[in-house]
Short mmCIF file of C-alpha atoms in Angstrom, two decimals:
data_model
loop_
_atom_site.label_atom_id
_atom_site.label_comp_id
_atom_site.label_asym_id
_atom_site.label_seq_id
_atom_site.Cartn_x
_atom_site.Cartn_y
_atom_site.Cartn_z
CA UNK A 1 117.67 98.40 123.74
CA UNK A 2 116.31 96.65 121.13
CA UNK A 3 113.89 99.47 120.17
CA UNK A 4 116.97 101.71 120.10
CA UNK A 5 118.70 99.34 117.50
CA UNK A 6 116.49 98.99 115.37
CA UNK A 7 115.49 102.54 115.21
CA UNK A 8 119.58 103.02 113.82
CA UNK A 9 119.58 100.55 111.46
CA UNK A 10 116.20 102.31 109.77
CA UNK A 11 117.58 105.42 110.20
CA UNK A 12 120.94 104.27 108.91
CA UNK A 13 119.61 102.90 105.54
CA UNK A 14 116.94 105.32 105.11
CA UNK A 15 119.61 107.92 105.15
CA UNK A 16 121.58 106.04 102.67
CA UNK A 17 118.58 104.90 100.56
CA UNK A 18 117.61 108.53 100.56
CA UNK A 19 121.21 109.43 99.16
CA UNK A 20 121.60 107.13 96.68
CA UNK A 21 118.08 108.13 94.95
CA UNK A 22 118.81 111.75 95.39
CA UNK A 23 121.67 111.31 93.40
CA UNK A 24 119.52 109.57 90.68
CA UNK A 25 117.32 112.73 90.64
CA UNK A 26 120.08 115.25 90.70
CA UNK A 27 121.99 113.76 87.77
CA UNK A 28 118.75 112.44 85.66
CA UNK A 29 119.99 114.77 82.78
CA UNK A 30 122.62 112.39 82.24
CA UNK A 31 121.11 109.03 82.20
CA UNK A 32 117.66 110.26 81.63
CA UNK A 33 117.24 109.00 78.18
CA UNK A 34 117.81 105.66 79.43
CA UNK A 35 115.87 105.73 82.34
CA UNK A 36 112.83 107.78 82.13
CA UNK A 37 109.62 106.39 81.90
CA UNK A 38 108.78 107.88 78.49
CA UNK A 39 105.63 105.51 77.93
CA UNK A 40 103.18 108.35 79.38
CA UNK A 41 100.25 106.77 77.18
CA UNK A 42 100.28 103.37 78.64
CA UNK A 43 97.34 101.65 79.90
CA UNK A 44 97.98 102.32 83.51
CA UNK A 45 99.94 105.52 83.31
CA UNK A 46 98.79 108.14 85.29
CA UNK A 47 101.83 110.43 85.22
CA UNK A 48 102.16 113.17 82.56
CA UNK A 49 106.02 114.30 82.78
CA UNK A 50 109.05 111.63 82.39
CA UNK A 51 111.02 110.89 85.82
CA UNK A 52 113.46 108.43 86.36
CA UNK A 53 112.26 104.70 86.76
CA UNK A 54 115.22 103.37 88.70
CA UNK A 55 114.09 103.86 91.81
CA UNK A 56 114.97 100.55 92.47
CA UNK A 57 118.80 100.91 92.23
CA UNK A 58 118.96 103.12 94.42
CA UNK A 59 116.87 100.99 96.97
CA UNK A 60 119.01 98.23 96.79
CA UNK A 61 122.55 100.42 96.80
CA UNK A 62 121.28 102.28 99.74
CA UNK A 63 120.47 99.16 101.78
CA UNK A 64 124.07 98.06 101.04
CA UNK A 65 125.22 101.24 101.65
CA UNK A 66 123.03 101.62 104.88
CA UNK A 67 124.70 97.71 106.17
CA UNK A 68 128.72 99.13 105.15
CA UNK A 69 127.88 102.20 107.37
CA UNK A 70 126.56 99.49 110.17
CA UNK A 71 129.81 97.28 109.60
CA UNK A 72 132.17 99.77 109.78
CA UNK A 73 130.58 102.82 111.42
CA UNK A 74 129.15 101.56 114.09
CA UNK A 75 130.23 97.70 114.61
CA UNK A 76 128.19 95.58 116.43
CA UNK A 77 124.57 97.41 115.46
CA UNK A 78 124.34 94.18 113.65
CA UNK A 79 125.46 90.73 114.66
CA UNK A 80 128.30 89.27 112.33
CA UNK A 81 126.25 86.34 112.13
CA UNK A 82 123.02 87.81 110.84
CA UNK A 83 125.00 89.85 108.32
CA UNK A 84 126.36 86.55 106.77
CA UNK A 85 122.39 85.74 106.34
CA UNK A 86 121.63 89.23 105.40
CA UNK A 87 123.93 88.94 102.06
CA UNK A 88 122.75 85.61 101.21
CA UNK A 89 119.54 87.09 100.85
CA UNK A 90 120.71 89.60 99.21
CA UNK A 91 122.41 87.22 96.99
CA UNK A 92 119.03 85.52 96.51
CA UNK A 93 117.62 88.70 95.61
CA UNK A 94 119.59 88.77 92.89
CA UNK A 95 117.23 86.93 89.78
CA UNK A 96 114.00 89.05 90.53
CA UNK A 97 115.77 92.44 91.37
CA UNK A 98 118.18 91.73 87.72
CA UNK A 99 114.89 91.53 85.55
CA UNK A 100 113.47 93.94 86.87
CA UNK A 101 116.06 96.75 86.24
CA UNK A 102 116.81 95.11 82.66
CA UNK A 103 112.59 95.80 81.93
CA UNK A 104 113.37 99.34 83.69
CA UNK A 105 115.96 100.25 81.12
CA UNK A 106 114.59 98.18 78.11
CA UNK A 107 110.80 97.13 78.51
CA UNK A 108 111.56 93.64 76.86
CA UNK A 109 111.30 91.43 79.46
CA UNK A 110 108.19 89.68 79.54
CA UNK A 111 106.01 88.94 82.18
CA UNK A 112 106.83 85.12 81.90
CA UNK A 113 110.62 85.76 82.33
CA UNK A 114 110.34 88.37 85.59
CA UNK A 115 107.82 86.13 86.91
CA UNK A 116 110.45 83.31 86.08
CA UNK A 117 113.35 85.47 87.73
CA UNK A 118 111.55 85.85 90.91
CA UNK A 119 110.97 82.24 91.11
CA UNK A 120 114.60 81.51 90.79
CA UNK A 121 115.21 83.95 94.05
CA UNK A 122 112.52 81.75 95.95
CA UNK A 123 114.80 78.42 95.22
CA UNK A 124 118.27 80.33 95.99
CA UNK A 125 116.44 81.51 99.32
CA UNK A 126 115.31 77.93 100.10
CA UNK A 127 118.88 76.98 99.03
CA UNK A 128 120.92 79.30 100.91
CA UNK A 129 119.07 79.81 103.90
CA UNK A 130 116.53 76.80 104.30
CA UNK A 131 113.51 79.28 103.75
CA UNK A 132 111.10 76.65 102.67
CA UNK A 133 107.74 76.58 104.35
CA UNK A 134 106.69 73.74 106.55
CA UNK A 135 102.77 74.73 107.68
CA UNK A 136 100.58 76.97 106.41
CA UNK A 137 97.84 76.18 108.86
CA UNK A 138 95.65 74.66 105.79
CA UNK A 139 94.14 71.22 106.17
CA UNK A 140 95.13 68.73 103.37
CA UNK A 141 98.33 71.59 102.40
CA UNK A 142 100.38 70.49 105.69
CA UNK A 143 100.67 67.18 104.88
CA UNK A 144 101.94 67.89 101.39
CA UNK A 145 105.04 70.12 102.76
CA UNK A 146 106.84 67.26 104.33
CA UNK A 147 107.95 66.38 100.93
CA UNK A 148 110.75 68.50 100.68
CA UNK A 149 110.32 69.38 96.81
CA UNK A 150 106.44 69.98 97.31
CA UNK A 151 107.33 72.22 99.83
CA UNK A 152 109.87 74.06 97.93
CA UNK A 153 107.71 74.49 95.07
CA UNK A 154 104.94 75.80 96.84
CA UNK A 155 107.18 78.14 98.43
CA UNK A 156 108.93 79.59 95.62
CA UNK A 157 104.76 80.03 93.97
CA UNK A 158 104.03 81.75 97.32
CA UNK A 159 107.18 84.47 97.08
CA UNK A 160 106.72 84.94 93.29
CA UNK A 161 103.15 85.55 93.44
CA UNK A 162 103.80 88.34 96.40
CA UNK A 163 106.66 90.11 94.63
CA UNK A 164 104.64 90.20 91.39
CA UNK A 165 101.89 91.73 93.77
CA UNK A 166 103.90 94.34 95.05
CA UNK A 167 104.46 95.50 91.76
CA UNK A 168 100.89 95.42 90.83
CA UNK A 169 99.85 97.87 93.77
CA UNK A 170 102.97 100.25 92.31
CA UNK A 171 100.79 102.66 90.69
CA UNK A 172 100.57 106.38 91.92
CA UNK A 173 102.88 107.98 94.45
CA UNK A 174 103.59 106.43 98.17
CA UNK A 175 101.47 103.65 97.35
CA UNK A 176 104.05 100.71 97.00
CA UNK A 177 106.75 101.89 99.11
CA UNK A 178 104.23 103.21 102.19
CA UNK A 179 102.45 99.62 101.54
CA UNK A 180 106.18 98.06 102.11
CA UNK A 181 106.57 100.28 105.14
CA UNK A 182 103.35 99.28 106.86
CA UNK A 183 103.83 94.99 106.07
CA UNK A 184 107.41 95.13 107.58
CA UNK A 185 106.78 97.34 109.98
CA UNK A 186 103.74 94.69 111.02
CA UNK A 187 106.24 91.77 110.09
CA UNK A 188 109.01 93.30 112.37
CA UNK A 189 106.94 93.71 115.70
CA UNK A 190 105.73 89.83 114.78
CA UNK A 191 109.37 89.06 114.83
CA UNK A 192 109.85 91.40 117.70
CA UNK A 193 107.31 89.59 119.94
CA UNK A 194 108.98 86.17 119.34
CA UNK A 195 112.35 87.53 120.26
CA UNK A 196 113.76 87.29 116.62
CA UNK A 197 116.57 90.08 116.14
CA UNK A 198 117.32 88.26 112.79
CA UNK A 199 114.09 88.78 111.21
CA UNK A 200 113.70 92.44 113.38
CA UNK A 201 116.49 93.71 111.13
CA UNK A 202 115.20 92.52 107.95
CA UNK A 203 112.20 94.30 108.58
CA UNK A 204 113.87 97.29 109.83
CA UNK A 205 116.37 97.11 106.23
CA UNK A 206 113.69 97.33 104.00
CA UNK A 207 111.56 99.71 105.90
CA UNK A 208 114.42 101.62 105.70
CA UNK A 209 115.32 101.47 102.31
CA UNK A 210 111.54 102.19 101.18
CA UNK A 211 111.15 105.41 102.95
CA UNK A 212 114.38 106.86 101.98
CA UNK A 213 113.02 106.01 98.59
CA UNK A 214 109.17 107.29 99.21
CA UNK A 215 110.98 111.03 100.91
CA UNK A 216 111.60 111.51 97.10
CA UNK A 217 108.70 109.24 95.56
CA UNK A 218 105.55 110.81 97.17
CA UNK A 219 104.33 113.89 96.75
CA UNK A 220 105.60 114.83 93.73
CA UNK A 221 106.49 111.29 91.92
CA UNK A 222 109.90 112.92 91.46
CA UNK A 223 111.70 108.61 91.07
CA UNK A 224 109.68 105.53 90.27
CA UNK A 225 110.25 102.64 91.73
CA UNK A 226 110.34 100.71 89.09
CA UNK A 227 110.08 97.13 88.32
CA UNK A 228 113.61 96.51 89.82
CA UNK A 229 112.58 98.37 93.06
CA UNK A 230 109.27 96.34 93.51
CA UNK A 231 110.25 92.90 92.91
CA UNK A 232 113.30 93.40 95.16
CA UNK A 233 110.96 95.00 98.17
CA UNK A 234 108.47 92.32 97.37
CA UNK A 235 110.53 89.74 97.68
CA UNK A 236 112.18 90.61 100.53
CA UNK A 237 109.38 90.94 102.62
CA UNK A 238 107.71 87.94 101.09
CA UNK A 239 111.08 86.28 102.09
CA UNK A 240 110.80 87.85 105.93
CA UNK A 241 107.39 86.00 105.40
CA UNK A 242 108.47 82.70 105.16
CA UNK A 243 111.18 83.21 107.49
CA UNK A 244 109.05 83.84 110.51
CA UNK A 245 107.21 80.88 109.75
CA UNK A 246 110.14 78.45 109.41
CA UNK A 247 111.49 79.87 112.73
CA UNK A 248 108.97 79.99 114.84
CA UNK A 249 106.35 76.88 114.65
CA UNK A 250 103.67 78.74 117.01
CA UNK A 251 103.75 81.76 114.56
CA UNK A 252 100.64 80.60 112.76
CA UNK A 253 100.43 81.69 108.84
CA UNK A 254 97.29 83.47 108.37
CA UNK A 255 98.31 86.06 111.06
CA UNK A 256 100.99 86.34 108.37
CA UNK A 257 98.82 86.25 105.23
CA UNK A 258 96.68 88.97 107.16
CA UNK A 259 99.37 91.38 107.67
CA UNK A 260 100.51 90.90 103.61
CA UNK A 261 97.11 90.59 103.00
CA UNK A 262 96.37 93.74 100.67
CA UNK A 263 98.60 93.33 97.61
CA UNK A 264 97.75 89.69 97.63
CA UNK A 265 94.12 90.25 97.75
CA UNK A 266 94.99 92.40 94.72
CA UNK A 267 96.46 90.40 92.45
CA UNK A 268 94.26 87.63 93.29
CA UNK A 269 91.43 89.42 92.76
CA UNK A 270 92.72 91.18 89.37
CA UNK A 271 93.49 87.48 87.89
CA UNK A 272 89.71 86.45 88.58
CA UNK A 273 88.41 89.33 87.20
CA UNK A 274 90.41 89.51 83.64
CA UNK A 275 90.25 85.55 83.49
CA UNK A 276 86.50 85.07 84.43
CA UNK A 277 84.61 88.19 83.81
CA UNK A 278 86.63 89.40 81.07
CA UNK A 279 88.25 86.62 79.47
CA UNK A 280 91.75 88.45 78.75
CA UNK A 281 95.05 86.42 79.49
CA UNK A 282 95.76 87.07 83.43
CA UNK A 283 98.96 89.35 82.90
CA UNK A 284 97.17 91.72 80.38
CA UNK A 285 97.91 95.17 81.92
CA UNK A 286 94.54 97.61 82.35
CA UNK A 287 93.38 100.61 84.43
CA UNK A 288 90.98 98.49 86.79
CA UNK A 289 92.76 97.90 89.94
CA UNK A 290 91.15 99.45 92.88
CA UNK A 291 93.99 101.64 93.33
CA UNK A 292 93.17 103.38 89.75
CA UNK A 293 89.12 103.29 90.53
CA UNK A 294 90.39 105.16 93.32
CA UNK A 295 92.02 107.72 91.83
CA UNK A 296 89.05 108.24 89.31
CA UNK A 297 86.37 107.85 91.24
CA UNK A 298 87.03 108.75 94.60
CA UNK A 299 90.34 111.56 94.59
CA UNK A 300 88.64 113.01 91.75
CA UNK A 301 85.56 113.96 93.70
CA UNK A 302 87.23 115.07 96.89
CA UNK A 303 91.09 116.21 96.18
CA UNK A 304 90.94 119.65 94.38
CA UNK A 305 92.00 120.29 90.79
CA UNK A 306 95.14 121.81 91.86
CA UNK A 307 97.16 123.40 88.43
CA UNK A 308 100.37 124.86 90.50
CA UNK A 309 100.50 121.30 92.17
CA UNK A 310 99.76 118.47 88.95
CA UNK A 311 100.63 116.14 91.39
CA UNK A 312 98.39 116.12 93.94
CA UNK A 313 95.76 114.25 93.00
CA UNK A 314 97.68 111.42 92.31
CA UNK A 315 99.37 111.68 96.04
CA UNK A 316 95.64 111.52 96.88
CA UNK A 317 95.26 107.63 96.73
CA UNK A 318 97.69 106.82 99.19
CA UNK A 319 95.36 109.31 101.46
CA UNK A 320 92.27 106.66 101.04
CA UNK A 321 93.82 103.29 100.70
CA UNK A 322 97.03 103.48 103.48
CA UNK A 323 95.20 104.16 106.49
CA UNK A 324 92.59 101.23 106.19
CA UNK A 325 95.96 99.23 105.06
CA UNK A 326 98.00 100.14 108.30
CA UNK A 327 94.18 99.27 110.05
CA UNK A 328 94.10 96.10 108.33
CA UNK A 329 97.68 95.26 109.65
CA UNK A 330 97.34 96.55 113.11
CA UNK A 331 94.40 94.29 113.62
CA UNK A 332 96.51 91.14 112.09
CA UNK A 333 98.90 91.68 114.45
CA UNK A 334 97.58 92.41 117.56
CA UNK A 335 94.28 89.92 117.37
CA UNK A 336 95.45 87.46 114.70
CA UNK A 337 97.37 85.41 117.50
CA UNK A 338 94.98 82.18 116.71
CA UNK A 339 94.34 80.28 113.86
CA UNK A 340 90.74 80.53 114.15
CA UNK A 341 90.95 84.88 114.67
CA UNK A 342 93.71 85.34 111.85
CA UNK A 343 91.38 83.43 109.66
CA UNK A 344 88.49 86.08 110.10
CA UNK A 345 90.43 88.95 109.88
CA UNK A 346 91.74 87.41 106.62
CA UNK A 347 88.02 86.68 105.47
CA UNK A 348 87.20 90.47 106.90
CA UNK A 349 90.01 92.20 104.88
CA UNK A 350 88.66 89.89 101.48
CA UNK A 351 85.02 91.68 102.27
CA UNK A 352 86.17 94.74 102.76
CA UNK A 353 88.41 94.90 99.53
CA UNK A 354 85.38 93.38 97.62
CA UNK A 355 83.00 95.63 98.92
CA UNK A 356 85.18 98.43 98.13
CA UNK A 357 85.83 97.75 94.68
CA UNK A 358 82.13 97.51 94.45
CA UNK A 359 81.48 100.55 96.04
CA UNK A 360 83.66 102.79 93.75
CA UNK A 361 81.98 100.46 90.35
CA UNK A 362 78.50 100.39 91.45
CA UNK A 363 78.12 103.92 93.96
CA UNK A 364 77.20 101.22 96.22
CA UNK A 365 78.49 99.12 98.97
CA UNK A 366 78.51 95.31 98.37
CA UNK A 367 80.50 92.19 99.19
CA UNK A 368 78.96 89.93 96.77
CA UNK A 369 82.12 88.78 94.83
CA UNK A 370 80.08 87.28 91.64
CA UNK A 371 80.40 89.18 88.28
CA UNK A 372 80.53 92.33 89.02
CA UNK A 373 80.44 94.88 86.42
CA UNK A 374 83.61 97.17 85.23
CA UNK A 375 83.45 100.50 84.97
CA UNK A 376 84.08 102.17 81.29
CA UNK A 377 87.02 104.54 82.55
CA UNK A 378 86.43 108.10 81.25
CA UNK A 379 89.72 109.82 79.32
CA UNK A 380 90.38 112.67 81.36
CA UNK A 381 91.70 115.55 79.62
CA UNK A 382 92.26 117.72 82.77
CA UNK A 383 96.17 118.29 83.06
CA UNK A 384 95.62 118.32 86.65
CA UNK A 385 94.79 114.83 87.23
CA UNK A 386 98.13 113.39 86.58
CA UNK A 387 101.80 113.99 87.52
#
């Protein structure tokens, strides 16, 4: 029964999500001088025509659009009282998913201020529904969250730092939005197993919402996501996150951290490298995340210059990087039970990402983590390799 609900209420806001952003596509002619990403010669642009950034708009309408069709469509899919939580989060959403549209539209908003915004939605989600984490299964850490501002402050760090993350991974088509399918997907049958409807729809809302996005998104990069669109996702499953762990003590956190593990490791990783090995301010943008070695290194080699289809090489990453994510999750959930295993499969997913990057740098596998060298990223002049 259960199943069967939840399966509705994806369905339900896919459908709408899908609407919404089709209607951004159809009418781009319109708005398009406002929204298009027309910075095609950016550091980390990998996209050769000018679609519509606002992905993210139509995310968020659709998901209110997918809960109205639940309210009045087909009442009692959700529980009144959950949809009273449901649009205080969305309430707290509010900050991060506002500066991230206004950098959409403008590209003024500095990294200080959206990183600020989404720090803002961590306190309003403490505020309005008590999401402030009590454990995090570190020694030394516990003791500090009984202090209830420690504890909020450390929270609202934690939920930043994964919505920034999310937008760090949003780089070539499918990526982000099948990355936010997989983690509350993984997140949902957590909830699921513990009996937590609440949390169940969350997950099933913005899995929702991000594939009626990614039908338009991947193959053919037809609507970015956006800033808007990531920070929102991002926080909102950061936010499902911390509320698994504040209602259910025996849901330990690194069977969380492993299933959100890949964006994380990413944007962890990213700030060591540019701070330590190439001593650049951490928020400088570049073309060195794995996702882009990736696409240069690896799709390159294997995908097939394609001129009729300009965007397939670019839907080629998602193809490499996806199915060891949705691995990587499956395992957190379904052996990451104990502190001890979640810990490991943690430290496994860590190797595995560091090995990785080395692989595609060096033509070699490795895990060592020390120094290791950058690759000098060839232009590429092929009109094939972007969309």
């Amino acid at each position: 029964m259960l199943l069967e609900r939840v399966l509705e209420i994806g369905l339900l806001t896919a459908g709408m999500s899908f609407a919404f952003n089709a209607a951004i596509v159809g009418s781009q002619r319109w708005h398009g001088k406002l929204t298009h990403d027309h910075d095609l010669d950016g550091v980390q642009k990998v996209h050769a025509t000018a679609v519509p950034r606002i992905g993210g708009i139509g995310v968020m309408v659709g998901l209110l659009g997918g809960l109205g069709a639940m309210m009045y469509g087909v009442p009692g899919l959700v529980e009144a009282a959950h949809l009273d939580l449901i649009m205080l989060l969305l309430c707290a959403s509010m900050p991060a998913f506002v500066a991230g549209v206004v950098e959409d539209f403008t590209k003024k908003v500095s990294v200080r201020m959206r990183l600020a915004a989404t720090v803002a939605s961590s306190l309003l989600a403490s505020y309005l529904l008590d999401a402030t984490l009590g454990d995090l299964d570190i020694w030394g850490v516990d003791r500090l969250l009984v202090y209830a501002p420690i504890a909020i402050a450390i929270t609202a760090v934690i939920v930043a730092g994964a919505a920034n993350a999310v937008n760090i991974i949003d780089g070539f088509n499918g990526l982000s939005s099948s990355t936010i399918i997989l983690m509350s997907a993984g997140l949902g049958f957590i909830a699921w197993q513990h009996g937590d409807t609440f949390v169940v729809t969350l997950a099933a809302l913005s899995a929702g919402a991000a594939f009626g996005f990614l039908l338009l998104n991947y193959p053919a990069g037809k609507l970015f996501l956006g800033d808007g669109g990531a920070y929102f996702l991002g926080f909102w499953v950061a936010e499902i996150a911390v509320l698994l762990l504040t209602r259910h003590a025996e849901i330990n956190a690194w069977q969380v951290l492993g299933v959100c593990a890949y964006p994380i490791i990413e944007v962890l990783f990213s700030i060591y490298r540019r701070r330590f090995i190439q001593n650049v301010s951490p928020g400088a943008p570049d073309a060195l995340h794995l996702h882009t070695l990736v696409f240069r290194r690896v799709v390159f080699k294997h995908v097939r210059c394609d001129p009729a289809r300009s965007w397939k090489r670019n839907a080629g990453v998602v193809w490499f990087i996806s199915p060891v994510v949705a691995l990587c999750i499956a395992g957190s959930v379904f052996l990451g039970n104990s502190v001890s295993s979640a810990i490991v499969l943690v430290a496994i997913q860590v190797a595995l990402y560091v090995a990785a990057y080395g692989r595609v740098v060096r033509g070699r596998w490795s895990i060592r983590a020390s120094r290791p060298a950058l690759p000098v990223i060839d232009e590429v002049n092929d009109a094939s390799a972007v969309s």
